[in-house]
XYZ file of C-alpha atoms in Angstrom:
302
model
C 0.000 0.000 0.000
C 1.446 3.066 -0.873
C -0.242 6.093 0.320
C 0.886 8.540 -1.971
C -1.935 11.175 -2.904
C -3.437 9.783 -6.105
C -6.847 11.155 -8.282
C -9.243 8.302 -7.788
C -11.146 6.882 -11.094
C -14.156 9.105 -10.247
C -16.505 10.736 -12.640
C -17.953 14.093 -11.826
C -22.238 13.999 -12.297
C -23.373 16.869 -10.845
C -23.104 19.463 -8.546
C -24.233 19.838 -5.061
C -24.469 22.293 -2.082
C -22.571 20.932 0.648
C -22.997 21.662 4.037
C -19.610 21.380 5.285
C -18.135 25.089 6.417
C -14.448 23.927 5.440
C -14.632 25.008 1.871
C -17.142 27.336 0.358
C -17.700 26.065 -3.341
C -20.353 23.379 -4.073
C -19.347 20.290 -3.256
C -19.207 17.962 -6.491
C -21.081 14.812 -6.109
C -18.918 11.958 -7.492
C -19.685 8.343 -9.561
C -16.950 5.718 -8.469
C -15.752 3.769 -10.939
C -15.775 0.716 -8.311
C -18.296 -0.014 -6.042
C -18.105 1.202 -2.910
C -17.888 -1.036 0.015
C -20.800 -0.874 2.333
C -19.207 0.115 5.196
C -18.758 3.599 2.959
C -21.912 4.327 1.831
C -23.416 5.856 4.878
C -23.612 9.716 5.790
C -20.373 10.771 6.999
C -18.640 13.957 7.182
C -16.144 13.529 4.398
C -17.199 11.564 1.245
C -14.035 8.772 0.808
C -11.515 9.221 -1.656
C -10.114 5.988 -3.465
C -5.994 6.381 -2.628
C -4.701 2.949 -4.379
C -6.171 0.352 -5.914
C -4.028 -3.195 -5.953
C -4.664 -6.548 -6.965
C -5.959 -7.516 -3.672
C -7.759 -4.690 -3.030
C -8.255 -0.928 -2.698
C -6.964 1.791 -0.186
C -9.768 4.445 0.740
C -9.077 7.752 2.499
C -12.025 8.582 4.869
C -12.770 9.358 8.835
C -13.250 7.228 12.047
C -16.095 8.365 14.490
C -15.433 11.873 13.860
C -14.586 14.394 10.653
C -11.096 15.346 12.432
C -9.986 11.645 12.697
C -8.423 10.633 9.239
C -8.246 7.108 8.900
C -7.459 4.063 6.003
C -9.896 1.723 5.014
C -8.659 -1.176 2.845
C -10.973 -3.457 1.681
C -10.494 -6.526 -0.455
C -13.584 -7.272 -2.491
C -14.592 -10.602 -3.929
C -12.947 -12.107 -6.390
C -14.634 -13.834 -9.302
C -12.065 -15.828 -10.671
C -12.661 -17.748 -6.596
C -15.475 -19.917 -5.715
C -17.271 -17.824 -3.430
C -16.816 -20.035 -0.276
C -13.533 -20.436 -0.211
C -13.194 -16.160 -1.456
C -14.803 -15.248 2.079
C -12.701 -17.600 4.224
C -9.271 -16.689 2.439
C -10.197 -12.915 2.942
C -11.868 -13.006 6.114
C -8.724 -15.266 7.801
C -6.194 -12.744 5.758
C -7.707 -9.692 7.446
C -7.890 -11.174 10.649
C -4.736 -12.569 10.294
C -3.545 -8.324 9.395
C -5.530 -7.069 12.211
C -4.361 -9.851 15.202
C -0.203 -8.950 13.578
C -0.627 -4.841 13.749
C -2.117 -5.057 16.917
C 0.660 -7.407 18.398
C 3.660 -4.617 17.106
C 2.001 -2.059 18.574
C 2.254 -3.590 21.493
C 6.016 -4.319 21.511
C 6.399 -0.719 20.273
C 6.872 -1.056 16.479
C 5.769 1.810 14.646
C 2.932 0.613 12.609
C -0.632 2.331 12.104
C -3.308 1.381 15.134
C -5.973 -0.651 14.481
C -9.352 1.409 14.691
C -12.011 -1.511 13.732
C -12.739 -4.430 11.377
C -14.609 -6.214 9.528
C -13.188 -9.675 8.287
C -16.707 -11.054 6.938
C -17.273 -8.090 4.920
C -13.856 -8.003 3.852
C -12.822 -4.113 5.676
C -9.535 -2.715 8.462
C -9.640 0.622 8.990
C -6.189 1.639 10.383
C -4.488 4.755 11.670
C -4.158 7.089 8.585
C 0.295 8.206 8.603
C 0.519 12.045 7.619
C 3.500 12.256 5.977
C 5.005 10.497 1.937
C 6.539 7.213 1.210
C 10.119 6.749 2.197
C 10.451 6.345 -1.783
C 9.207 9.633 -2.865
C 11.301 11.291 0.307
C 14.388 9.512 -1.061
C 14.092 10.624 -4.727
C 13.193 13.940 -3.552
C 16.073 14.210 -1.719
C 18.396 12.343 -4.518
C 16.920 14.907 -6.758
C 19.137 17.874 -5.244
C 22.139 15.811 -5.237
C 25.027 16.443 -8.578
C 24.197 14.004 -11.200
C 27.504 13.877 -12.731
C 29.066 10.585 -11.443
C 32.125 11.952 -10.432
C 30.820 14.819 -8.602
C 28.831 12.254 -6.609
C 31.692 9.766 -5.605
C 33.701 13.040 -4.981
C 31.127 14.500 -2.314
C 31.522 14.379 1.314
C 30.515 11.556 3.767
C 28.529 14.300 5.890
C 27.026 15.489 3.044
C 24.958 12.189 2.800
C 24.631 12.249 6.446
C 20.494 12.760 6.399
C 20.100 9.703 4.171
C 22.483 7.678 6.195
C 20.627 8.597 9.512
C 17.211 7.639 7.850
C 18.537 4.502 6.742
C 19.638 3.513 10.258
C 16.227 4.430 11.246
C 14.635 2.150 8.630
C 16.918 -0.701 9.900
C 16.177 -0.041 13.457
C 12.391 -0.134 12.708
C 12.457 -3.721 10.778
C 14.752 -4.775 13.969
C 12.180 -4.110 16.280
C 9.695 -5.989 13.421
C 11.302 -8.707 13.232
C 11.631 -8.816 17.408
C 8.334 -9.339 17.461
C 8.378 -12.539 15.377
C 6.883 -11.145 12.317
C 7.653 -10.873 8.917
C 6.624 -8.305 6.722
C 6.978 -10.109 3.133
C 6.663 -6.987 1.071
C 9.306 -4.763 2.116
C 9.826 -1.729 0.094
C 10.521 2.225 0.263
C 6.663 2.413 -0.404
C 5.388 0.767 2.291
C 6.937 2.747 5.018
C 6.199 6.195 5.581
C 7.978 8.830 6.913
C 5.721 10.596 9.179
C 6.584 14.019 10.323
C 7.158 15.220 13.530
C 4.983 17.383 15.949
C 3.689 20.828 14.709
C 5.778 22.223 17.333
C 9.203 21.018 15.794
C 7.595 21.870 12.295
C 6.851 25.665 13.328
C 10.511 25.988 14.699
C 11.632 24.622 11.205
C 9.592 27.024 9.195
C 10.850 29.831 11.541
C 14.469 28.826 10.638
C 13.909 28.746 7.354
C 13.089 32.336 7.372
C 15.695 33.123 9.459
C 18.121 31.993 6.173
C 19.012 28.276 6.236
C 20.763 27.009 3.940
C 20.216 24.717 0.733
C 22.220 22.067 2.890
C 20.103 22.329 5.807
C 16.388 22.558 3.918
C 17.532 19.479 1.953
C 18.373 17.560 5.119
C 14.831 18.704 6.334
C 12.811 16.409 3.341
C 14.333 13.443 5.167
C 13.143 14.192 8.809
C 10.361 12.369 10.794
C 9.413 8.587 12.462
C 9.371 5.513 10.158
C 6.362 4.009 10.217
C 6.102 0.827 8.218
C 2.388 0.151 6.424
C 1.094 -2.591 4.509
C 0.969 -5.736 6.123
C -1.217 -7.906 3.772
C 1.621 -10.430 3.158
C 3.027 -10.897 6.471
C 3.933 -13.659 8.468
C 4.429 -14.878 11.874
C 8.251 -16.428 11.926
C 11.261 -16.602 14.011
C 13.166 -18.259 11.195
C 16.474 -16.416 10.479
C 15.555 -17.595 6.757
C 12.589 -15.553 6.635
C 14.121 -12.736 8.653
C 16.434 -13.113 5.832
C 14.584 -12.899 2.967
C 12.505 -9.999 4.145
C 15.918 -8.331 4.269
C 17.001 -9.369 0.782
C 13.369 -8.337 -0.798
C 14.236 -4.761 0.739
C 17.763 -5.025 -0.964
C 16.661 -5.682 -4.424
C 13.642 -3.260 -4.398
C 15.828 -0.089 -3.333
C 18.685 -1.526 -5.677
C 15.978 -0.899 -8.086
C 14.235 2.332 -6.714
C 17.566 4.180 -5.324
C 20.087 3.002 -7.429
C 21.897 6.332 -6.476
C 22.139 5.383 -3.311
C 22.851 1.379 -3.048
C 25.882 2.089 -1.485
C 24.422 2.977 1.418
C 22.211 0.078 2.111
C 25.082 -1.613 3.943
C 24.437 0.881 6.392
C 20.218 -0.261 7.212
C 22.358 -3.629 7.936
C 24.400 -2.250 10.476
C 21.202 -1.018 12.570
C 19.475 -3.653 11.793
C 22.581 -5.982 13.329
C 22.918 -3.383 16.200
C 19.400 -3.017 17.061
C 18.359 -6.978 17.373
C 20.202 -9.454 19.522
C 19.525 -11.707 16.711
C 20.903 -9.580 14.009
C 24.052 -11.163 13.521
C 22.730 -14.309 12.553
C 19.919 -13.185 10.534
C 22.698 -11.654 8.024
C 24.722 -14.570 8.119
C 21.824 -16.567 6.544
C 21.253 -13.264 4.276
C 24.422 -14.359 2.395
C 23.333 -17.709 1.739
C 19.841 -15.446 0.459
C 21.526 -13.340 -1.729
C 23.513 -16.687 -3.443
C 21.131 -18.477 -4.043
C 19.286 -15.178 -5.645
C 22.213 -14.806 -8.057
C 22.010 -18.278 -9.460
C 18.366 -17.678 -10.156
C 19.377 -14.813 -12.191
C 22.244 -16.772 -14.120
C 20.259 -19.810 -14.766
C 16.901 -17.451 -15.431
């Protein structure tokens, strides 16, 4: 799930007078290409807005309980390639499953969204909605800035990736603390974890220094700021294999080889957290060798 802002497949029909006091146009009353589930077809105080839509399912934006509490409602709909039996048990034990696993790392202090309700037989989670982008879009964003001329780039300064460094310990520490818990995410990317920014009170003092004449240095340190907070967990597992541990990590690898190849060089130090944040560590990236060789004769053979 990646929760980057996206214009659902909507079509306008016609206007409407709203009655909300946050904006003073009409509202526009909108057609959804997809059905809505029925959990979002009641009166509320902010009509849902389609975010993603995967092959599982689809990510909707809407509120919990009250019009200042922002919340994420995935919900996987049935699928008609399935006989319908055995389509409501997979998705009602696979949300259940999703719901029981968040719940148990926030417990043990992982950063994950909170569980606000479900609905397993009708096929619904709504979770904590994360202010904030994807890791992935704050990484390009910040790779953006950087000289693109090769040589320029070996030749800059260790401190001067010091922001994406610190980030990337912060990723590692967070999958640590994951994978303390004896679960396995099975889908980790850059895109599903979210870098969620810090209090309004930090973020005033920030803007206030920014007027104040910061420089480029400093305002491009700023796009990688905030709390890791890892989303997604519709393939995870409960494991305290060092193999899966292990392959989690690798997945990671090859997905921000792909998405960062700018910065691959750096992954190496995600592993170092990772080792120094989880008693366990060690071992796990002993095994992640054996991983990552058996990955590369996959890719010779093909």
């Amino acid at each position: 799930m990646d929760p980057s802002p996206q214009s659902p497949p909507t079509k306008k029909r016609k206007m409407a007078t709203s009655t909300s006091t946050s904006t003073a146009a009409p509202a526009v009353v909108e057609e959804h290409q997809f059905p809505l589930p029925p959990i979002l077809t009641h009166p509320s105080a902010a009509p849902p807005t389609l975010i993603t839509q995967g092959a599982e399912g689809r990510l909707y934006k809407t509120t919990f309980f009250s019009p200042d509490i922002p919340c994420a409602l995935k919900y996987r709909p049935p699928k008609p390639y399935r006989h319908p039996v055995l389509d409501a048990r997979l998705t009602k034990a696979r949300l259940a499953f999703e719901a029981k696993v968040l719940e148990r790392c926030r417990r043990e202090g992982v950063p994950v969204p909170a569980v606000y309700a479900q609905n397993a037989a009708a096929g619904w989670i709504a979770v904590e909605w994360i202010e904030g982008a994807p890791v992935r879009v704050k990484i390009n964003e910040w790779l953006g800035q950087r000289p693109k001329n090769e040589e320029e780039e070996r030749s800059a300064a260790e401190q001067d990736q010091g922001p994406l460094i610190e980030l990337m310990k912060r990723i590692g520490a967070a999958i640590a603390g994951l994978h303390r818990t004896g679960v396995v995410h099975g889908d980790l990317t850059t895109s599903n974890m979210m870098l969620r920014p810090h209090t309004k009170k930090t973020t005033t003092t920030t803007t206030s220094e920014q007027t104040n004449g910061v420089s480029k240095e400093e305002e491009n340190a700023k796009l990688l700021e905030g709390d890791v907070v890892i989303i997604d967990f519709g393939l995870a597992n409960q494991s305290q294999s060092d193999e899966d541990r292990a392959t989690d990590l690798y997945v990671l690898e090859r997905a921000f080889a792909s998405t960062h190849p700018r910065a691959e060089n750096l992954f190496e130090h995600l592993l170092e957290s990772y080792k120094q944040s989880f008693k366990k560590g060690a071992s796990v990236l002993h095994k992640l060798e054996d991983v990552r060789m058996r990955g590369r004769k996959r890719s010779m053979i093909g």
